[in-house]
Amino acid sequence: MKEVLKFKEFRRLWLGQTVSQFGDAVYALLFIFMADKITQRPDLVGLVGAATAAPFLIFSPLAGVIADRVDRRKIMLACDILSACLLAGFAVVLVSTGTPPVWTLFVTPFLLSTVNSLFLPAKGAAVPSLVPAEHLLAANSLSSATTNLMHTVGLLIAGLLLAPLEAVAPKNFFLLAVIVNLVTFLVSAGYVSGLPPLPPQVADEGQGHVMQDLKDGVVQFASQPVPRVMAASNLVTNLAVSGFMVVYTTTNRAWFD
C-alpha cells in the first residue's frame, strides 16, 4: 500500500475516492432514515432503499461504455459537483419547507445513485493511467478494498451519528446531515480536480456506436460464467436489502420504538 500511495496522482484519486464513497454510504442510510422518521411507513422505507439501489443495476453497463469514451477526470469531477448540487437543491427544499415532500426522498437518492453509477467505472478506468504497469494489481486491490471498507465504515458512522444528531438538533437535523454529505462531495471534487487529464486509451476512431458497444459488451459478458453468476448474486443481494429494511424498521419500532 505504501508503495502505491507514493504516486501522487493515484494518491489524489484514492483520497477523493475515500471521501466520496463515505458520502455515498451516508446518503444511502440518510434517506432511508428520513423516510422512516417522516412517514412512519416501512413499505416506503423499502421503496426508498430500492430507489437508491436501482440506478446501479440499470445504468452501470452504459456507464462503462461512457468511461471508455470520455476523459475519466472530467466524468469524476462532473459527478462530484453534480452530487453536491443535488444535495444543495435538497437542502434548499429543507430550508423552505422544514419537512421535505415524500417524493423528494425517492427522487434525490435515485439521482445521486445514478451519478455514482457513472463515477465508479470512471474511477476504475482511471487507475491504469496513474500507476506503472507493475503496480497496477496493488493499486486495483487497494481501490477495491477502499470501496468495500468505506461503504462499511460510512454506514457504521452514519448509523452511530444520525440518532444522536437528531436528539441534539431535532429541528435542523436533516439539514445538518445533508450539508455534511454535500461537503464530502466537494472535498472529493477538490482532490479529483488536481488530477491530470485521463483520456480513454482507445482511439475514438476505433470505437463503434455507443449502443452497439453496449450490446457487444452485454453479449461478451453473458458468455462468461463467472461474471454472470456474480452479477446475478449482486442483483439478488441488492434487491433483498430493500425487503430487509422493511422487516428491520417494522421490528425495530415494535421492539424499541
CSV table of N, CA and C in Angstrom, one decimal, residues 108-216:
chain,number,residue,atom,x,y,z
A,108,THR,N,-34.3,12.2,-5.0
A,108,THR,CA,-32.9,12.6,-4.7
A,108,THR,C,-31.9,11.4,-4.6
A,109,PRO,N,-32.2,10.4,-3.8
A,109,PRO,CA,-31.2,9.3,-3.8
A,109,PRO,C,-31.1,8.5,-5.1
A,110,PHE,N,-32.2,8.5,-5.9
A,110,PHE,CA,-32.2,7.9,-7.2
A,110,PHE,C,-31.2,8.6,-8.1
A,111,LEU,N,-31.3,9.9,-8.1
A,111,LEU,CA,-30.4,10.7,-8.9
A,111,LEU,C,-29.0,10.7,-8.4
A,112,LEU,N,-28.8,10.7,-7.1
A,112,LEU,CA,-27.4,10.6,-6.5
A,112,LEU,C,-26.8,9.2,-6.9
A,113,SER,N,-27.6,8.1,-6.9
A,113,SER,CA,-27.0,6.8,-7.2
A,113,SER,C,-26.8,6.7,-8.7
A,114,THR,N,-27.6,7.4,-9.5
A,114,THR,CA,-27.4,7.5,-11.0
A,114,THR,C,-26.0,8.1,-11.3
A,115,VAL,N,-25.8,9.2,-10.6
A,115,VAL,CA,-24.5,9.9,-10.8
A,115,VAL,C,-23.3,9.0,-10.3
A,116,ASN,N,-23.5,8.4,-9.2
A,116,ASN,CA,-22.5,7.5,-8.6
A,116,ASN,C,-22.2,6.3,-9.5
A,117,SER,N,-23.2,5.8,-10.2
A,117,SER,CA,-23.0,4.7,-11.1
A,117,SER,C,-22.1,5.1,-12.3
A,118,LEU,N,-22.1,6.4,-12.6
A,118,LEU,CA,-21.1,6.9,-13.6
A,118,LEU,C,-19.7,7.1,-13.0
A,119,PHE,N,-19.7,7.5,-11.8
A,119,PHE,CA,-18.4,7.8,-11.1
A,119,PHE,C,-17.5,6.5,-11.0
A,120,LEU,N,-18.1,5.4,-10.6
A,120,LEU,CA,-17.4,4.2,-10.2
A,120,LEU,C,-16.6,3.6,-11.4
A,121,PRO,N,-17.2,3.4,-12.6
A,121,PRO,CA,-16.4,2.9,-13.7
A,121,PRO,C,-15.3,3.8,-14.2
A,122,ALA,N,-15.6,5.1,-14.1
A,122,ALA,CA,-14.6,6.1,-14.5
A,122,ALA,C,-13.4,6.1,-13.5
A,123,LYS,N,-13.7,5.9,-12.3
A,123,LYS,CA,-12.6,5.8,-11.3
A,123,LYS,C,-11.8,4.5,-11.5
A,124,GLY,N,-12.5,3.4,-11.8
A,124,GLY,CA,-11.7,2.2,-12.0
A,124,GLY,C,-10.9,2.3,-13.3
A,125,ALA,N,-11.4,2.9,-14.3
A,125,ALA,CA,-10.7,3.0,-15.6
A,125,ALA,C,-9.6,4.0,-15.5
A,126,ALA,N,-9.6,4.9,-14.5
A,126,ALA,CA,-8.5,5.9,-14.4
A,126,ALA,C,-7.2,5.3,-13.8
A,127,VAL,N,-7.4,4.3,-13.0
A,127,VAL,CA,-6.2,3.7,-12.2
A,127,VAL,C,-5.1,3.3,-13.1
A,128,PRO,N,-5.3,2.6,-14.2
A,128,PRO,CA,-4.1,2.2,-15.1
A,128,PRO,C,-3.3,3.4,-15.6
A,129,SER,N,-3.9,4.6,-15.7
A,129,SER,CA,-3.2,5.8,-16.2
A,129,SER,C,-2.4,6.5,-15.1
A,130,LEU,N,-2.5,6.1,-13.9
A,130,LEU,CA,-1.9,6.8,-12.8
A,130,LEU,C,-0.8,6.0,-12.1
A,131,VAL,N,-0.6,4.7,-12.4
A,131,VAL,CA,0.5,4.0,-11.8
A,131,VAL,C,1.2,3.1,-12.9
A,132,PRO,N,2.4,2.8,-12.7
A,132,PRO,CA,3.1,2.0,-13.7
A,132,PRO,C,2.5,0.6,-13.7
A,133,ALA,N,2.7,-0.1,-14.8
A,133,ALA,CA,2.0,-1.4,-15.0
A,133,ALA,C,2.4,-2.4,-13.9
A,134,GLU,N,3.6,-2.4,-13.4
A,134,GLU,CA,4.0,-3.3,-12.3
A,134,GLU,C,3.3,-3.1,-11.0
A,135,HIS,N,2.7,-1.9,-10.8
A,135,HIS,CA,2.0,-1.6,-9.6
A,135,HIS,C,0.5,-1.6,-9.8
A,136,LEU,N,0.0,-2.0,-11.0
A,136,LEU,CA,-1.4,-1.9,-11.2
A,136,LEU,C,-2.2,-2.9,-10.4
A,137,LEU,N,-1.8,-4.1,-10.2
A,137,LEU,CA,-2.5,-5.0,-9.4
A,137,LEU,C,-2.7,-4.5,-7.9
A,138,ALA,N,-1.6,-4.0,-7.4
A,138,ALA,CA,-1.7,-3.4,-6.0
A,138,ALA,C,-2.6,-2.2,-5.9
A,139,ALA,N,-2.6,-1.4,-7.0
A,139,ALA,CA,-3.4,-0.2,-7.0
A,139,ALA,C,-4.9,-0.6,-7.1
A,140,ASN,N,-5.2,-1.5,-8.0
A,140,ASN,CA,-6.6,-2.0,-8.1
A,140,ASN,C,-7.1,-2.7,-6.9
A,141,SER,N,-6.2,-3.4,-6.2
A,141,SER,CA,-6.6,-4.1,-5.0
A,141,SER,C,-6.9,-3.1,-3.9
A,142,LEU,N,-6.1,-2.1,-3.8
A,142,LEU,CA,-6.3,-1.0,-2.8
A,142,LEU,C,-7.6,-0.3,-3.1
A,143,SER,N,-7.8,0.1,-4.3
A,143,SER,CA,-9.0,0.8,-4.7
A,143,SER,C,-10.3,0.0,-4.4
A,144,SER,N,-10.2,-1.3,-4.7
A,144,SER,CA,-11.4,-2.2,-4.4
A,144,SER,C,-11.6,-2.4,-2.9
A,145,ALA,N,-10.5,-2.5,-2.2
A,145,ALA,CA,-10.7,-2.7,-0.7
A,145,ALA,C,-11.2,-1.4,-0.1
A,146,THR,N,-10.8,-0.3,-0.6
A,146,THR,CA,-11.3,1.0,-0.1
A,146,THR,C,-12.8,1.2,-0.4
A,147,THR,N,-13.2,0.8,-1.5
A,147,THR,CA,-14.6,0.8,-1.8
A,147,THR,C,-15.5,0.1,-0.8
A,148,ASN,N,-15.0,-1.2,-0.6
A,148,ASN,CA,-15.8,-2.0,0.4
A,148,ASN,C,-15.7,-1.5,1.8
A,149,LEU,N,-14.5,-1.0,2.2
A,149,LEU,CA,-14.2,-0.6,3.5
A,149,LEU,C,-15.0,0.7,3.8
A,150,MET,N,-15.0,1.7,2.9
A,150,MET,CA,-15.7,2.9,3.1
A,150,MET,C,-17.2,2.8,3.1
A,151,HIS,N,-17.7,1.8,2.4
A,151,HIS,CA,-19.1,1.5,2.4
A,151,HIS,C,-19.5,1.1,3.8
A,152,THR,N,-18.7,0.2,4.4
A,152,THR,CA,-19.0,-0.3,5.7
A,152,THR,C,-18.8,0.7,6.8
A,153,VAL,N,-17.6,1.4,6.7
A,153,VAL,CA,-17.3,2.5,7.7
A,153,VAL,C,-18.4,3.6,7.6
A,154,GLY,N,-18.7,4.0,6.4
A,154,GLY,CA,-19.7,5.1,6.2
A,154,GLY,C,-21.0,4.7,6.8
A,155,LEU,N,-21.5,3.5,6.6
A,155,LEU,CA,-22.8,3.1,7.2
A,155,LEU,C,-22.7,3.0,8.7
A,156,LEU,N,-21.5,2.5,9.2
A,156,LEU,CA,-21.4,2.5,10.6
A,156,LEU,C,-21.4,3.8,11.3
A,157,ILE,N,-20.6,4.8,10.7
A,157,ILE,CA,-20.5,6.1,11.3
A,157,ILE,C,-21.9,6.8,11.2
A,158,ALA,N,-22.5,6.7,10.0
A,158,ALA,CA,-23.8,7.3,9.8
A,158,ALA,C,-24.8,6.7,10.8
A,159,GLY,N,-24.8,5.4,11.0
A,159,GLY,CA,-25.7,4.8,11.9
A,159,GLY,C,-25.5,5.2,13.3
A,160,LEU,N,-24.2,5.4,13.7
A,160,LEU,CA,-23.9,5.8,15.1
A,160,LEU,C,-24.3,7.3,15.3
A,161,LEU,N,-24.2,8.1,14.3
A,161,LEU,CA,-24.3,9.6,14.5
A,161,LEU,C,-25.7,10.1,14.2
A,162,LEU,N,-26.5,9.4,13.3
A,162,LEU,CA,-27.8,10.0,12.9
A,162,LEU,C,-28.7,10.2,14.1
A,163,ALA,N,-28.9,9.2,14.9
A,163,ALA,CA,-29.9,9.3,16.0
A,163,ALA,C,-29.4,10.3,17.1
A,164,PRO,N,-28.1,10.3,17.5
A,164,PRO,CA,-27.7,11.4,18.5
A,164,PRO,C,-27.8,12.8,17.9
A,165,LEU,N,-27.5,12.9,16.6
A,165,LEU,CA,-27.6,14.2,16.0
A,165,LEU,C,-29.0,14.7,16.0
A,166,GLU,N,-29.9,13.8,15.7
A,166,GLU,CA,-31.3,14.2,15.8
A,166,GLU,C,-31.8,14.6,17.2
A,167,ALA,N,-31.2,13.9,18.2
A,167,ALA,CA,-31.6,14.2,19.6
A,167,ALA,C,-31.1,15.6,20.0
A,168,VAL,N,-29.9,16.0,19.5
A,168,VAL,CA,-29.3,17.2,19.8
A,168,VAL,C,-29.9,18.4,19.1
A,169,ALA,N,-30.2,18.2,17.8
A,169,ALA,CA,-30.8,19.3,16.9
A,169,ALA,C,-31.9,18.7,16.1
A,170,PRO,N,-33.1,18.4,16.8
A,170,PRO,CA,-34.2,17.8,16.1
A,170,PRO,C,-34.8,18.7,14.9
A,171,LYS,N,-34.7,20.0,15.1
A,171,LYS,CA,-35.3,20.9,14.1
A,171,LYS,C,-34.4,21.0,12.8
A,172,ASN,N,-33.1,21.0,13.1
A,172,ASN,CA,-32.1,21.2,12.0
A,172,ASN,C,-31.4,19.9,11.6
A,173,PHE,N,-31.9,18.8,12.1
A,173,PHE,CA,-31.1,17.5,11.9
A,173,PHE,C,-30.9,17.1,10.5
A,174,PHE,N,-32.0,17.1,9.7
A,174,PHE,CA,-31.9,16.7,8.3
A,174,PHE,C,-31.0,17.6,7.5
A,175,LEU,N,-31.1,18.9,7.8
A,175,LEU,CA,-30.3,19.9,7.1
A,175,LEU,C,-28.8,19.7,7.4
A,176,LEU,N,-28.5,19.5,8.7
A,176,LEU,CA,-27.1,19.3,9.0
A,176,LEU,C,-26.5,18.1,8.4
A,177,ALA,N,-27.3,17.0,8.4
A,177,ALA,CA,-26.8,15.8,7.8
A,177,ALA,C,-26.6,15.9,6.3
A,178,VAL,N,-27.5,16.6,5.6
A,178,VAL,CA,-27.4,16.8,4.2
A,178,VAL,C,-26.1,17.7,3.9
A,179,ILE,N,-25.9,18.7,4.7
A,179,ILE,CA,-24.7,19.6,4.5
A,179,ILE,C,-23.4,18.8,4.6
A,180,VAL,N,-23.4,18.0,5.7
A,180,VAL,CA,-22.2,17.1,5.9
A,180,VAL,C,-21.9,16.3,4.6
A,181,ASN,N,-23.0,15.7,4.1
A,181,ASN,CA,-22.9,14.8,3.0
A,181,ASN,C,-22.4,15.6,1.7
A,182,LEU,N,-23.0,16.8,1.6
A,182,LEU,CA,-22.6,17.7,0.5
A,182,LEU,C,-21.1,18.1,0.5
A,183,VAL,N,-20.6,18.3,1.7
A,183,VAL,CA,-19.2,18.7,1.9
A,183,VAL,C,-18.3,17.5,1.4
A,184,THR,N,-18.7,16.3,1.7
A,184,THR,CA,-17.8,15.2,1.3
A,184,THR,C,-17.6,15.1,-0.2
A,185,PHE,N,-18.7,15.5,-1.0
A,185,PHE,CA,-18.5,15.5,-2.5
A,185,PHE,C,-17.7,16.7,-2.9
A,186,LEU,N,-17.8,17.8,-2.2
A,186,LEU,CA,-16.9,19.0,-2.6
A,186,LEU,C,-15.5,18.7,-2.3
A,187,VAL,N,-15.2,18.0,-1.2
A,187,VAL,CA,-13.8,17.6,-0.9
A,187,VAL,C,-13.3,16.6,-2.0
A,188,SER,N,-14.1,15.7,-2.3
A,188,SER,CA,-13.7,14.7,-3.4
A,188,SER,C,-13.4,15.5,-4.7
A,189,ALA,N,-14.3,16.4,-5.0
A,189,ALA,CA,-14.1,17.2,-6.2
A,189,ALA,C,-12.7,18.0,-6.2
A,190,GLY,N,-12.4,18.4,-5.0
A,190,GLY,CA,-11.1,19.1,-4.9
A,190,GLY,C,-9.9,18.2,-5.2
A,191,TYR,N,-10.0,17.0,-4.7
A,191,TYR,CA,-8.9,16.0,-5.0
A,191,TYR,C,-8.9,15.7,-6.5
A,192,VAL,N,-10.0,15.4,-7.0
A,192,VAL,CA,-10.1,15.0,-8.4
A,192,VAL,C,-9.7,16.1,-9.4
A,193,SER,N,-9.9,17.3,-9.0
A,193,SER,CA,-9.6,18.5,-9.9
A,193,SER,C,-8.1,18.6,-10.0
A,194,GLY,N,-7.3,18.0,-9.1
A,194,GLY,CA,-5.9,18.1,-9.2
A,194,GLY,C,-5.2,17.0,-10.0
A,195,LEU,N,-6.1,16.1,-10.6
A,195,LEU,CA,-5.5,15.0,-11.4
A,195,LEU,C,-5.2,15.5,-12.8
A,196,PRO,N,-4.3,14.9,-13.5
A,196,PRO,CA,-4.1,15.3,-14.9
A,196,PRO,C,-5.2,14.8,-15.8
A,197,PRO,N,-5.3,15.2,-17.0
A,197,PRO,CA,-6.3,14.7,-18.0
A,197,PRO,C,-6.2,13.2,-18.1
A,198,LEU,N,-7.3,12.5,-18.1
A,198,LEU,CA,-7.3,11.0,-18.2
A,198,LEU,C,-8.1,10.5,-19.3
A,199,PRO,N,-7.7,10.8,-20.6
A,199,PRO,CA,-8.5,10.4,-21.8
A,199,PRO,C,-8.5,8.9,-21.9
A,200,PRO,N,-9.5,8.4,-22.6
A,200,PRO,CA,-9.5,6.9,-22.9
A,200,PRO,C,-8.3,6.5,-23.7
A,201,GLN,N,-7.8,5.3,-23.4
A,201,GLN,CA,-6.6,4.8,-24.1
A,201,GLN,C,-6.9,4.3,-25.5
A,202,VAL,N,-8.2,4.0,-25.7
A,202,VAL,CA,-8.6,3.5,-27.1
A,202,VAL,C,-8.9,4.7,-27.9
A,203,ALA,N,-8.4,4.8,-29.1
A,203,ALA,CA,-8.7,5.9,-30.0
A,203,ALA,C,-10.2,5.9,-30.4
A,204,ASP,N,-10.7,7.1,-30.5
A,204,ASP,CA,-12.1,7.3,-30.8
A,204,ASP,C,-12.5,6.6,-32.1
A,205,GLU,N,-11.6,6.7,-33.1
A,205,GLU,CA,-12.0,6.2,-34.4
A,205,GLU,C,-12.1,4.6,-34.3
A,206,GLY,N,-11.6,4.0,-33.3
A,206,GLY,CA,-11.6,2.6,-33.2
A,206,GLY,C,-12.9,2.1,-32.5
A,207,GLN,N,-13.8,3.0,-32.1
A,207,GLN,CA,-15.0,2.6,-31.4
A,207,GLN,C,-16.2,2.7,-32.3
A,208,GLY,N,-17.2,1.8,-32.0
A,208,GLY,CA,-18.4,1.9,-32.7
A,208,GLY,C,-19.4,2.8,-32.1
A,209,HIS,N,-20.6,2.6,-32.5
A,209,HIS,CA,-21.7,3.4,-31.9
A,209,HIS,C,-21.9,2.9,-30.4
A,210,VAL,N,-22.4,3.9,-29.6
A,210,VAL,CA,-22.5,3.6,-28.2
A,210,VAL,C,-23.4,2.4,-27.9
A,211,MET,N,-24.5,2.4,-28.5
A,211,MET,CA,-25.5,1.2,-28.3
A,211,MET,C,-24.9,-0.1,-28.8
A,212,GLN,N,-24.2,0.0,-29.9
A,212,GLN,CA,-23.6,-1.2,-30.4
A,212,GLN,C,-22.5,-1.8,-29.5
A,213,ASP,N,-21.7,-0.8,-29.0
A,213,ASP,CA,-20.7,-1.2,-28.0
A,213,ASP,C,-21.3,-1.8,-26.8
A,214,LEU,N,-22.4,-1.2,-26.3
A,214,LEU,CA,-23.1,-1.7,-25.2
A,214,LEU,C,-23.7,-3.1,-25.4
A,215,LYS,N,-24.3,-3.3,-26.6
A,215,LYS,CA,-24.8,-4.6,-27.0
A,215,LYS,C,-23.7,-5.7,-27.0
A,216,ASP,N,-22.5,-5.3,-27.6
A,216,ASP,CA,-21.4,-6.2,-27.7
A,216,ASP,C,-20.9,-6.6,-26.3
